[in-house]
């Protein structure tokens, strides 16, 4: 599986988080239009992450200035808010095996959360806290 971060600021946020500190502006983030698979949405300064899943269709992820977490894929019809009412600053990692896929985000307070999609049911399970390198 391969994934690309389109905005280098996301890499900076991940590096800062790994050191245990993250700098966040007190002012609200400006919306930046982002287009994936032909669908345009307003995301925060960290832009999109495009994931080339091995067992499922390619998918694009991003976070809105409000912190809501979004994704889209070819044929989705639009950007879709991810289930579980999660809030984040940026995506930090993506994992997959033949049973399912997981995404990992970081919050503005430096906490990490994951969400897992079971391929058998094609259902995202909801956000859960993690302190490991994996989901």
Short mmCIF file of C-alpha atoms in Angstrom, two decimals, residues 45-104:
data_model
loop_
_atom_site.label_atom_id
_atom_site.label_comp_id
_atom_site.label_asym_id
_atom_site.label_seq_id
_atom_site.Cartn_x
_atom_site.Cartn_y
_atom_site.Cartn_z
CA UNK A 45 -4.10 23.71 5.81
CA UNK A 46 -2.93 20.06 5.90
CA UNK A 47 -4.72 19.23 2.65
CA UNK A 48 -5.43 15.70 1.46
CA UNK A 49 -3.91 12.27 1.87
CA UNK A 50 -4.50 9.92 -1.05
CA UNK A 51 -4.23 6.22 -0.18
CA UNK A 52 -3.66 3.49 -2.75
CA UNK A 53 -5.28 0.62 -0.81
CA UNK A 54 -4.24 -2.89 -1.84
CA UNK A 55 -7.58 -4.59 -1.11
CA UNK A 56 -10.03 -1.77 -1.73
CA UNK A 57 -10.53 1.27 -3.94
CA UNK A 58 -8.17 4.23 -3.63
CA UNK A 59 -9.40 6.78 -1.14
CA UNK A 60 -8.75 10.41 -0.26
CA UNK A 61 -8.82 11.77 3.31
CA UNK A 62 -8.82 15.27 4.78
CA UNK A 63 -9.84 17.38 7.76
CA UNK A 64 -12.09 20.45 7.53
CA UNK A 65 -11.16 23.71 9.32
CA UNK A 66 -13.82 22.79 11.93
CA UNK A 67 -11.89 19.56 12.68
CA UNK A 68 -14.47 17.22 11.16
CA UNK A 69 -12.91 14.25 9.36
CA UNK A 70 -13.77 13.52 5.71
CA UNK A 71 -13.06 10.99 2.95
CA UNK A 72 -14.02 10.30 -0.63
CA UNK A 73 -13.35 7.75 -3.37
CA UNK A 74 -14.20 7.25 -7.04
CA UNK A 75 -17.97 6.94 -7.32
CA UNK A 76 -18.71 8.31 -3.83
CA UNK A 77 -20.66 11.25 -5.25
CA UNK A 78 -19.06 13.77 -2.89
CA UNK A 79 -16.86 14.10 0.19
CA UNK A 80 -18.37 12.09 3.09
CA UNK A 81 -17.89 12.81 6.79
CA UNK A 82 -16.37 9.76 8.47
CA UNK A 83 -18.62 8.02 11.01
CA UNK A 84 -18.06 8.38 14.73
CA UNK A 85 -18.24 12.17 15.12
CA UNK A 86 -14.43 12.43 15.27
CA UNK A 87 -12.41 15.65 15.34
CA UNK A 88 -8.77 15.97 14.27
CA UNK A 89 -6.01 18.22 13.03
CA UNK A 90 -4.48 15.90 10.40
CA UNK A 91 -4.12 12.31 9.25
CA UNK A 92 -0.84 10.70 10.31
CA UNK A 93 -0.90 7.08 9.10
CA UNK A 94 -2.80 4.45 7.13
CA UNK A 95 -2.77 0.66 7.65
CA UNK A 96 -4.26 -2.26 5.76
CA UNK A 97 -4.39 -6.03 5.69
CA UNK A 98 -6.75 -8.44 3.92
CA UNK A 99 -9.35 -8.12 6.73
CA UNK A 100 -9.63 -4.33 6.76
CA UNK A 101 -8.05 -0.91 6.80
CA UNK A 102 -7.38 1.70 9.48
CA UNK A 103 -6.61 5.40 9.54
CA UNK A 104 -4.84 7.35 12.27
#
